[in-house]
mmCIF file of N, CA and C in Angstrom:
data_model
loop_
_atom_site.group_PDB
_atom_site.id
_atom_site.type_symbol
_atom_site.label_atom_id
_atom_site.label_comp_id
_atom_site.label_asym_id
_atom_site.label_seq_id
_atom_site.Cartn_x
_atom_site.Cartn_y
_atom_site.Cartn_z
ATOM 1 N N ARG A 17 -3.837 32.835 30.251
ATOM 2 C CA ARG A 17 -4.074 33.915 29.694
ATOM 3 C C ARG A 17 -4.209 35.008 30.854
ATOM 4 N N ILE A 18 -5.148 34.806 31.792
ATOM 5 C CA ILE A 18 -5.263 35.785 32.337
ATOM 6 C C ILE A 18 -4.016 36.487 33.385
ATOM 7 N N LEU A 19 -3.249 35.329 33.708
ATOM 8 C CA LEU A 19 -1.836 35.572 34.514
ATOM 9 C C LEU A 19 -1.074 36.657 33.748
ATOM 10 N N LYS A 20 -1.084 36.307 32.329
ATOM 11 C CA LYS A 20 -0.279 36.846 31.489
ATOM 12 C C LYS A 20 -0.434 38.320 31.417
ATOM 13 N N LYS A 21 -1.775 38.434 31.046
ATOM 14 C CA LYS A 21 -2.309 39.850 31.171
ATOM 15 C C LYS A 21 -2.231 40.760 32.429
ATOM 16 N N SER A 22 -2.474 40.036 33.825
ATOM 17 C CA SER A 22 -1.975 40.690 34.673
ATOM 18 C C SER A 22 -0.520 41.220 34.917
ATOM 19 N N MET A 23 0.179 40.217 34.468
ATOM 20 C CA MET A 23 1.720 40.757 34.334
ATOM 21 C C MET A 23 2.055 41.936 33.677
ATOM 22 N N ASP A 24 1.294 41.854 32.457
ATOM 23 C CA ASP A 24 1.800 42.765 31.372
ATOM 24 C C ASP A 24 1.077 44.209 32.443
ATOM 25 N N VAL A 25 -0.225 44.143 32.715
ATOM 26 C CA VAL A 25 -0.558 45.213 33.079
ATOM 27 C C VAL A 25 0.380 45.905 34.561
ATOM 28 N N ALA A 26 0.066 44.883 35.459
ATOM 29 C CA ALA A 26 1.277 45.089 36.605
ATOM 30 C C ALA A 26 2.838 45.971 36.112
ATOM 31 N N VAL A 27 3.525 45.409 35.151
ATOM 32 C CA VAL A 27 4.635 45.922 35.007
ATOM 33 C C VAL A 27 4.504 47.484 34.204
ATOM 34 N N GLU A 28 3.553 47.271 33.353
ATOM 35 C CA GLU A 28 3.283 48.802 32.993
ATOM 36 C C GLU A 28 2.704 49.903 33.766
ATOM 37 N N ARG A 29 1.885 49.242 34.689
ATOM 38 C CA ARG A 29 1.657 50.446 35.833
ATOM 39 C C ARG A 29 2.596 50.768 36.744
ATOM 40 N N ALA A 30 3.328 49.762 36.942
ATOM 41 C CA ALA A 30 4.449 49.887 37.753
ATOM 42 C C ALA A 30 5.513 51.274 37.369
ATOM 43 N N ALA A 31 5.843 50.763 35.952
ATOM 44 C CA ALA A 31 6.829 51.660 35.268
ATOM 45 C C ALA A 31 6.248 53.094 35.372
ATOM 46 N N LEU A 32 5.022 53.389 34.939
ATOM 47 C CA LEU A 32 4.300 54.394 34.838
ATOM 48 C C LEU A 32 4.092 55.230 35.857
ATOM 49 N N ALA A 33 3.653 54.605 37.086
ATOM 50 C CA ALA A 33 3.300 55.285 38.429
ATOM 51 C C ALA A 33 4.730 55.564 39.365
ATOM 52 N N SER A 34 5.909 54.702 39.164
ATOM 53 C CA SER A 34 6.878 54.827 39.772
ATOM 54 C C SER A 34 7.944 55.742 39.229
ATOM 55 N N GLY A 35 8.032 55.692 37.905
ATOM 56 C CA GLY A 35 9.100 56.354 37.032
ATOM 57 C C GLY A 35 10.384 55.255 37.197
ATOM 58 N N ALA A 36 10.244 54.048 37.807
ATOM 59 C CA ALA A 36 11.534 53.155 37.754
ATOM 60 C C ALA A 36 11.581 52.407 36.190
ATOM 61 N N LYS A 37 12.801 52.007 36.096
ATOM 62 C CA LYS A 37 13.024 51.630 34.706
ATOM 63 C C LYS A 37 13.216 49.762 35.031
ATOM 64 N N PHE A 38 12.186 49.568 34.220
ATOM 65 C CA PHE A 38 11.956 48.233 33.934
ATOM 66 C C PHE A 38 12.904 47.447 32.701
ATOM 67 N N VAL A 39 13.624 46.395 33.079
ATOM 68 C CA VAL A 39 14.339 45.835 31.956
ATOM 69 C C VAL A 39 13.757 44.357 31.675
ATOM 70 N N VAL A 40 13.246 44.120 30.551
ATOM 71 C CA VAL A 40 12.834 42.621 30.378
ATOM 72 C C VAL A 40 13.314 41.561 29.256
ATOM 73 N N ALA A 41 13.653 40.509 29.618
ATOM 74 C CA ALA A 41 14.052 39.932 28.665
ATOM 75 C C ALA A 41 12.914 39.561 27.585
ATOM 76 N N ALA A 42 13.591 39.445 26.314
ATOM 77 C CA ALA A 42 12.618 39.130 25.007
ATOM 78 C C ALA A 42 12.057 37.989 25.055
ATOM 79 N N GLY A 43 12.832 36.813 25.663
ATOM 80 C CA GLY A 43 12.496 35.310 25.642
ATOM 81 C C GLY A 43 13.573 34.699 24.388
ATOM 82 N N ASN A 44 13.310 33.494 24.542
ATOM 83 C CA ASN A 44 14.415 32.637 23.958
ATOM 84 C C ASN A 44 13.696 31.600 22.878
ATOM 85 N N GLY A 45 12.661 31.858 22.413
ATOM 86 C CA GLY A 45 11.819 30.864 21.490
ATOM 87 C C GLY A 45 11.944 31.212 19.792
ATOM 88 N N SER A 46 13.089 31.939 19.770
ATOM 89 C CA SER A 46 12.967 32.376 18.293
ATOM 90 C C SER A 46 11.960 32.791 17.461
ATOM 91 N N THR A 47 11.015 33.650 18.164
ATOM 92 C CA THR A 47 9.696 33.783 17.619
ATOM 93 C C THR A 47 9.607 35.375 18.027
ATOM 94 N N MET A 48 8.355 35.992 17.656
ATOM 95 C CA MET A 48 7.857 37.252 17.945
ATOM 96 C C MET A 48 7.894 37.379 19.563
ATOM 97 N N ALA A 49 8.645 38.588 19.974
ATOM 98 C CA ALA A 49 8.478 38.781 21.412
ATOM 99 C C ALA A 49 7.014 39.212 21.787
ATOM 100 N N GLN A 50 6.234 39.657 20.707
ATOM 101 C CA GLN A 50 4.847 40.053 21.275
ATOM 102 C C GLN A 50 3.880 38.911 21.610
ATOM 103 N N THR A 51 4.635 37.904 21.704
ATOM 104 C CA THR A 51 3.677 36.727 22.282
ATOM 105 C C THR A 51 4.370 36.549 23.363
ATOM 106 N N TYR A 52 5.395 36.712 24.046
ATOM 107 C CA TYR A 52 5.521 36.495 25.351
ATOM 108 C C TYR A 52 5.385 37.763 26.462
ATOM 109 N N SER A 53 4.848 37.352 27.752
ATOM 110 C CA SER A 53 4.633 38.154 28.776
ATOM 111 C C SER A 53 5.780 38.070 29.820
ATOM 112 N N PRO A 54 6.313 39.325 30.251
ATOM 113 C CA PRO A 54 5.954 40.449 29.945
ATOM 114 C C PRO A 54 6.546 41.433 28.710
ATOM 115 N N ALA A 55 7.374 40.666 28.072
ATOM 116 C CA ALA A 55 8.485 41.030 27.012
ATOM 117 C C ALA A 55 7.521 41.762 25.989
ATOM 118 N N ARG A 56 6.188 41.675 25.693
ATOM 119 C CA ARG A 56 5.469 42.474 24.983
ATOM 120 C C ARG A 56 4.890 43.930 25.441
ATOM 121 N N VAL A 57 5.042 44.336 26.769
ATOM 122 C CA VAL A 57 4.699 45.587 27.052
ATOM 123 C C VAL A 57 5.402 46.585 26.612
ATOM 124 N N GLN A 58 4.578 47.631 26.275
ATOM 125 C CA GLN A 58 5.279 48.650 25.484
ATOM 126 C C GLN A 58 4.741 50.064 26.143
ATOM 127 N N ALA A 59 5.652 50.322 27.255
ATOM 128 C CA ALA A 59 5.400 51.763 27.997
ATOM 129 C C ALA A 59 6.751 52.360 28.057
ATOM 130 N N ARG A 60 6.632 53.762 28.559
ATOM 131 C CA ARG A 60 7.573 54.617 28.889
ATOM 132 C C ARG A 60 8.203 53.558 30.132
ATOM 133 N N ASN A 61 9.771 53.532 29.884
ATOM 134 C CA ASN A 61 10.676 53.178 31.237
ATOM 135 C C ASN A 61 10.611 51.537 31.401
ATOM 136 N N VAL A 62 10.036 50.954 29.922
ATOM 137 C CA VAL A 62 10.038 49.475 30.010
ATOM 138 C C VAL A 62 10.896 49.111 28.743
ATOM 139 N N TYR A 63 11.935 48.323 29.041
ATOM 140 C CA TYR A 63 12.826 48.203 27.871
ATOM 141 C C TYR A 63 12.979 46.516 27.541
ATOM 142 N N THR A 64 12.535 46.063 26.613
ATOM 143 C CA THR A 64 12.782 44.727 26.054
ATOM 144 C C THR A 64 13.935 44.522 25.435
ATOM 145 N N VAL A 65 14.527 43.424 25.893
ATOM 146 C CA VAL A 65 15.708 43.409 25.399
ATOM 147 C C VAL A 65 16.054 41.834 24.508
ATOM 148 N N CYS A 66 16.671 41.731 23.340
ATOM 149 C CA CYS A 66 16.951 40.747 22.711
ATOM 150 C C CYS A 66 18.501 40.492 22.895
ATOM 151 N N ALA A 67 18.616 38.870 22.671
ATOM 152 C CA ALA A 67 20.240 38.541 22.774
ATOM 153 C C ALA A 67 21.033 39.045 21.404
ATOM 154 N N LEU A 68 22.404 39.460 21.433
ATOM 155 C CA LEU A 68 23.288 39.715 20.502
ATOM 156 C C LEU A 68 24.064 38.203 20.566
ATOM 157 N N ASP A 69 24.475 37.789 19.263
ATOM 158 C CA ASP A 69 25.223 36.629 19.075
ATOM 159 C C ASP A 69 26.761 37.166 19.399
ATOM 160 N N ILE A 70 27.330 35.681 19.480
ATOM 161 C CA ILE A 70 28.841 36.090 19.848
ATOM 162 C C ILE A 70 29.484 36.615 18.761
ATOM 163 N N ASP A 71 29.106 36.773 17.589
ATOM 164 C CA ASP A 71 29.592 37.209 16.535
ATOM 165 C C ASP A 71 29.545 38.774 16.401
ATOM 166 N N ASP A 72 28.616 39.357 17.641
ATOM 167 C CA ASP A 72 28.477 40.799 17.687
ATOM 168 C C ASP A 72 27.754 41.705 16.442
ATOM 169 N N SER A 73 27.189 40.849 15.538
ATOM 170 C CA SER A 73 26.604 41.792 14.390
ATOM 171 C C SER A 73 25.224 41.150 14.239
ATOM 172 N N THR A 74 24.566 39.951 14.781
ATOM 173 C CA THR A 74 23.264 39.408 14.604
ATOM 174 C C THR A 74 22.679 39.199 15.995
ATOM 175 N N LEU A 75 21.751 38.953 15.797
ATOM 176 C CA LEU A 75 20.846 38.388 17.011
ATOM 177 C C LEU A 75 21.074 37.089 17.292
ATOM 178 N N ALA A 76 21.269 36.511 18.296
ATOM 179 C CA ALA A 76 21.352 35.062 18.724
ATOM 180 C C ALA A 76 20.233 34.482 18.021
ATOM 181 N N PHE A 77 20.501 33.172 17.683
ATOM 182 C CA PHE A 77 19.667 32.195 16.578
ATOM 183 C C PHE A 77 18.302 32.029 17.813
ATOM 184 N N PHE A 78 18.698 31.966 19.278
ATOM 185 C CA PHE A 78 17.398 31.464 20.238
ATOM 186 C C PHE A 78 16.362 32.919 20.359
ATOM 187 N N SER A 79 17.267 34.065 20.027
ATOM 188 C CA SER A 79 16.602 35.318 20.593
ATOM 189 C C SER A 79 15.202 35.557 20.003
ATOM 190 N N ASN A 80 14.222 35.989 20.889
ATOM 191 C CA ASN A 80 12.871 36.533 19.997
ATOM 192 C C ASN A 80 13.356 38.011 19.648
ATOM 193 N N TYR A 81 12.558 38.385 18.920
ATOM 194 C CA TYR A 81 12.584 39.667 18.251
ATOM 195 C C TYR A 81 11.210 40.129 18.001
ATOM 196 N N GLY A 82 11.651 41.387 17.064
ATOM 197 C CA GLY A 82 10.409 42.241 16.722
ATOM 198 C C GLY A 82 10.213 43.593 17.299
ATOM 199 N N LYS A 83 10.193 44.558 16.407
ATOM 200 C CA LYS A 83 9.912 45.821 16.700
ATOM 201 C C LYS A 83 8.581 46.224 16.192
ATOM 202 N N PRO A 84 7.618 47.013 17.099
ATOM 203 C CA PRO A 84 7.928 46.660 18.560
ATOM 204 C C PRO A 84 7.459 45.225 19.045
ATOM 205 N N PRO A 85 7.969 44.784 20.295
ATOM 206 C CA PRO A 85 8.313 45.592 21.333
ATOM 207 C C PRO A 85 9.676 45.777 21.676
ATOM 208 N N VAL A 86 10.761 44.780 20.858
ATOM 209 C CA VAL A 86 12.274 44.928 21.292
ATOM 210 C C VAL A 86 12.807 46.375 21.190
ATOM 211 N N ASP A 87 13.484 46.741 21.941
ATOM 212 C CA ASP A 87 13.910 48.220 22.317
ATOM 213 C C ASP A 87 15.421 47.840 21.745
ATOM 214 N N VAL A 88 16.402 47.102 22.313
ATOM 215 C CA VAL A 88 17.583 46.948 22.048
ATOM 216 C C VAL A 88 18.232 45.816 22.388
ATOM 217 N N CYS A 89 19.494 45.367 21.771
ATOM 218 C CA CYS A 89 19.931 44.217 21.989
ATOM 219 C C CYS A 89 21.009 44.385 22.866
ATOM 220 N N ALA A 90 21.883 43.145 23.523
ATOM 221 C CA ALA A 90 22.939 43.277 24.067
ATOM 222 C C ALA A 90 23.478 42.042 24.227
ATOM 223 N N PRO A 91 24.677 41.608 24.483
ATOM 224 C CA PRO A 91 25.358 40.591 24.653
ATOM 225 C C PRO A 91 24.508 39.374 25.279
ATOM 226 N N GLY A 92 24.443 38.437 24.848
ATOM 227 C CA GLY A 92 23.452 37.323 25.345
ATOM 228 C C GLY A 92 24.026 35.930 25.123
ATOM 229 N N THR A 93 24.954 35.739 24.582
ATOM 230 C CA THR A 93 25.593 34.251 24.297
ATOM 231 C C THR A 93 26.980 33.996 24.723
ATOM 232 N N ASN A 94 27.201 32.861 25.150
ATOM 233 C CA ASN A 94 28.499 32.556 26.324
ATOM 234 C C ASN A 94 28.730 33.575 27.526
ATOM 235 N N ILE A 95 27.922 34.005 28.054
ATOM 236 C CA ILE A 95 27.971 34.947 29.205
ATOM 237 C C ILE A 95 28.603 34.236 30.454
ATOM 238 N N VAL A 96 29.439 34.666 31.187
ATOM 239 C CA VAL A 96 29.794 34.044 32.435
ATOM 240 C C VAL A 96 29.065 34.378 33.460
ATOM 241 N N SER A 97 28.153 33.363 34.015
ATOM 242 C CA SER A 97 26.914 33.834 35.276
ATOM 243 C C SER A 97 27.205 32.992 36.535
ATOM 244 N N LEU A 98 26.977 33.331 37.467
ATOM 245 C CA LEU A 98 27.039 32.850 38.911
ATOM 246 C C LEU A 98 26.247 31.337 38.615
ATOM 247 N N SER A 99 26.629 30.344 39.218
ATOM 248 C CA SER A 99 25.842 29.080 39.617
ATOM 249 C C SER A 99 25.325 28.879 40.678
ATOM 250 N N ARG A 100 23.957 28.406 40.918
ATOM 251 C CA ARG A 100 23.244 28.196 42.280
ATOM 252 C C ARG A 100 24.166 27.428 43.352
ATOM 253 N N ASN A 101 25.059 26.840 42.868
ATOM 254 C CA ASN A 101 25.851 25.972 43.809
ATOM 255 C C ASN A 101 27.147 26.388 44.318
ATOM 256 N N GLY A 102 27.315 27.552 43.841
ATOM 257 C CA GLY A 102 28.531 28.301 43.676
ATOM 258 C C GLY A 102 29.422 28.248 42.525
ATOM 259 N N GLY A 103 30.324 28.803 42.312
ATOM 260 C CA GLY A 103 31.384 28.977 41.115
ATOM 261 C C GLY A 103 30.620 29.767 39.798
ATOM 262 N N SER A 104 30.823 29.406 38.814
ATOM 263 C CA SER A 104 30.215 29.978 37.617
ATOM 264 C C SER A 104 30.026 29.015 36.488
ATOM 265 N N SER A 105 29.341 29.542 35.539
ATOM 266 C CA SER A 105 29.080 28.736 34.322
ATOM 267 C C SER A 105 28.980 29.469 33.260
ATOM 268 N N ILE A 106 28.854 29.092 31.961
ATOM 269 C CA ILE A 106 28.645 29.703 30.851
ATOM 270 C C ILE A 106 27.422 29.543 30.564
ATOM 271 N N ARG A 107 26.599 30.945 30.303
ATOM 272 C CA ARG A 107 25.285 30.604 30.125
ATOM 273 C C ARG A 107 24.806 31.568 28.686
ATOM 274 N N SER A 108 23.734 31.156 28.182
ATOM 275 C CA SER A 108 22.955 31.889 26.871
ATOM 276 C C SER A 108 21.799 32.091 27.026
ATOM 277 N N GLY A 109 21.188 33.307 26.740
ATOM 278 C CA GLY A 109 20.019 33.714 26.747
ATOM 279 C C GLY A 109 19.612 35.297 26.776
ATOM 280 N N THR A 110 18.416 35.870 26.917
ATOM 281 C CA THR A 110 17.782 36.935 26.791
ATOM 282 C C THR A 110 17.975 37.498 28.446
ATOM 283 N N SER A 111 17.930 36.506 29.071
ATOM 284 C CA SER A 111 18.123 36.645 30.459
ATOM 285 C C SER A 111 19.576 37.141 30.733
ATOM 286 N N MET A 112 20.358 36.713 30.081
ATOM 287 C CA MET A 112 21.900 37.132 30.062
ATOM 288 C C MET A 112 22.274 38.509 29.470
ATOM 289 N N ALA A 113 21.203 38.949 28.879
ATOM 290 C CA ALA A 113 21.776 39.942 27.824
ATOM 291 C C ALA A 113 20.648 41.365 28.844
ATOM 292 N N ALA A 114 20.079 41.026 29.424
ATOM 293 C CA ALA A 114 19.131 42.080 30.387
ATOM 294 C C ALA A 114 19.718 42.652 31.176
ATOM 295 N N PRO A 115 20.905 42.128 31.963
ATOM 296 C CA PRO A 115 21.524 42.823 32.989
ATOM 297 C C PRO A 115 22.569 43.545 32.366
ATOM 298 N N HIS A 116 22.722 43.287 31.138
ATOM 299 C CA HIS A 116 23.924 44.490 30.342
ATOM 300 C C HIS A 116 23.236 45.972 30.268
ATOM 301 N N VAL A 117 21.620 45.589 29.812
ATOM 302 C CA VAL A 117 21.077 46.698 29.529
ATOM 303 C C VAL A 117 20.884 47.614 31.327
ATOM 304 N N THR A 118 20.475 46.945 32.266
ATOM 305 C CA THR A 118 20.057 47.151 33.455
ATOM 306 C C THR A 118 21.191 48.100 33.821
ATOM 307 N N GLY A 119 22.822 47.475 33.639
ATOM 308 C CA GLY A 119 23.769 48.073 34.194
ATOM 309 C C GLY A 119 23.866 49.470 33.550
ATOM 310 N N ALA A 120 23.719 49.392 32.104
ATOM 311 C CA ALA A 120 23.732 50.629 31.380
ATOM 312 C C ALA A 120 23.071 51.780 31.847
ATOM 313 N N LEU A 121 21.612 51.491 32.224
ATOM 314 C CA LEU A 121 20.839 52.461 32.302
ATOM 315 C C LEU A 121 21.223 53.118 33.767
ATOM 316 N N LEU A 122 21.986 52.362 34.450
ATOM 317 C CA LEU A 122 22.322 53.077 35.593
ATOM 318 C C LEU A 122 23.382 54.240 35.169
ATOM 319 N N PHE A 123 23.928 54.504 34.268
ATOM 320 C CA PHE A 123 24.666 55.601 33.984
ATOM 321 C C PHE A 123 23.726 56.610 33.297
ATOM 322 N N GLY A 124 22.283 56.473 33.164
ATOM 323 C CA GLY A 124 21.833 57.491 32.482
ATOM 324 C C GLY A 124 21.034 56.838 31.285
ATOM 325 N N SER A 125 20.718 57.694 30.461
ATOM 326 C CA SER A 125 20.300 57.068 28.986
ATOM 327 C C SER A 125 21.229 56.123 28.582
ATOM 328 N N LEU A 126 20.504 55.284 27.576
ATOM 329 C CA LEU A 126 21.145 54.029 27.011
ATOM 330 C C LEU A 126 22.142 54.759 25.729
ATOM 331 N N LYS A 127 23.190 54.390 25.535
ATOM 332 C CA LYS A 127 24.001 54.556 24.237
ATOM 333 C C LYS A 127 24.209 53.587 23.338
ATOM 334 N N THR A 128 23.637 53.761 22.051
ATOM 335 C CA THR A 128 23.937 52.855 20.967
ATOM 336 C C THR A 128 24.408 53.222 19.877
ATOM 337 N N GLU A 129 25.660 52.334 19.469
ATOM 338 C CA GLU A 129 26.496 52.947 18.455
ATOM 339 C C GLU A 129 26.477 52.400 17.107
ATOM 340 N N ARG A 130 25.903 50.958 17.356
ATOM 341 C CA ARG A 130 25.811 50.134 16.297
ATOM 342 C C ARG A 130 24.549 49.628 16.061
ATOM 343 N N ARG A 131 24.116 48.314 15.274
ATOM 344 C CA ARG A 131 23.041 47.386 15.000
ATOM 345 C C ARG A 131 23.408 46.400 14.549
ATOM 346 N N ALA A 132 22.825 45.348 15.097
ATOM 347 C CA ALA A 132 22.760 44.048 14.694
ATOM 348 C C ALA A 132 21.612 43.423 13.964
ATOM 349 N N LYS A 133 21.785 42.905 13.193
ATOM 350 C CA LYS A 133 20.635 42.283 12.215
ATOM 351 C C LYS A 133 19.823 41.094 12.696
ATOM 352 N N SER A 134 18.790 40.619 12.532
ATOM 353 C CA SER A 134 17.924 39.529 12.971
ATOM 354 C C SER A 134 17.850 38.465 11.728
ATOM 355 N N ARG A 135 18.364 37.433 11.808
ATOM 356 C CA ARG A 135 18.424 36.699 10.522
ATOM 357 C C ARG A 135 16.887 36.357 10.361
ATOM 358 N N LEU A 136 15.907 36.212 11.293
ATOM 359 C CA LEU A 136 14.427 35.561 11.215
ATOM 360 C C LEU A 136 13.686 36.741 10.831
ATOM 361 N N ASP A 137 13.600 38.123 10.728
ATOM 362 C CA ASP A 137 12.787 38.881 10.541
ATOM 363 C C ASP A 137 13.798 39.975 9.572
ATOM 364 N N GLY A 138 14.941 39.941 9.440
ATOM 365 C CA GLY A 138 15.673 41.123 8.523
ATOM 366 C C GLY A 138 15.861 42.230 9.292
ATOM 367 N N LYS A 139 15.254 42.634 10.347
ATOM 368 C CA LYS A 139 15.224 43.877 10.784
ATOM 369 C C LYS A 139 16.455 44.356 11.677
ATOM 370 N N TRP A 140 16.863 45.400 11.776
ATOM 371 C CA TRP A 140 18.318 45.859 12.718
ATOM 372 C C TRP A 140 17.799 46.473 14.028
ATOM 373 N N TYR A 141 18.547 45.924 14.976
ATOM 374 C CA TYR A 141 18.190 46.391 16.381
ATOM 375 C C TYR A 141 19.388 47.066 17.027
ATOM 376 N N ARG A 142 19.222 47.962 17.494
ATOM 377 C CA ARG A 142 20.011 48.851 18.491
ATOM 378 C C ARG A 142 21.025 48.090 19.040
ATOM 379 N N ILE A 143 22.346 47.915 19.365
ATOM 380 C CA ILE A 143 23.105 47.550 20.363
ATOM 381 C C ILE A 143 23.513 48.505 21.539
ATOM 382 N N VAL A 144 23.258 48.198 22.934
ATOM 383 C CA VAL A 144 23.694 49.089 23.802
ATOM 384 C C VAL A 144 25.178 48.714 24.118
ATOM 385 N N ARG A 145 25.821 49.735 24.186
ATOM 386 C CA ARG A 145 27.102 49.937 24.742
ATOM 387 C C ARG A 145 27.406 50.747 25.617
ATOM 388 N N ARG A 146 28.245 50.729 26.741
ATOM 389 C CA ARG A 146 28.310 51.778 27.482
ATOM 390 C C ARG A 146 29.917 51.892 27.845
#
């Protein structure tokens, strides 16, 4: 618990002090992101990301959810990713969704045009598009 609290504090302080933007994966436990560190951090310049399902209209079944702390969702299912030993593989997870948001932030503020619904909490989440 102390390590988790320390991680939360470190991310929040770094984001506020530096002005840098932090993109954090919400987690893959099909539960409230508020229970995951550092996904639960709510601060300026910290973006918590959940995963969009392949149907492009709902959150992935594995994705953590909850507003707050989740800010946006992005594609996170069946993503081509580099493998440790070379080549590529197909992966799914909020850690696959977070780089989409990171890339979008390189262009400035996040653009969202549509929303995806969570099957677990029934809420709608903004989908990052660029």
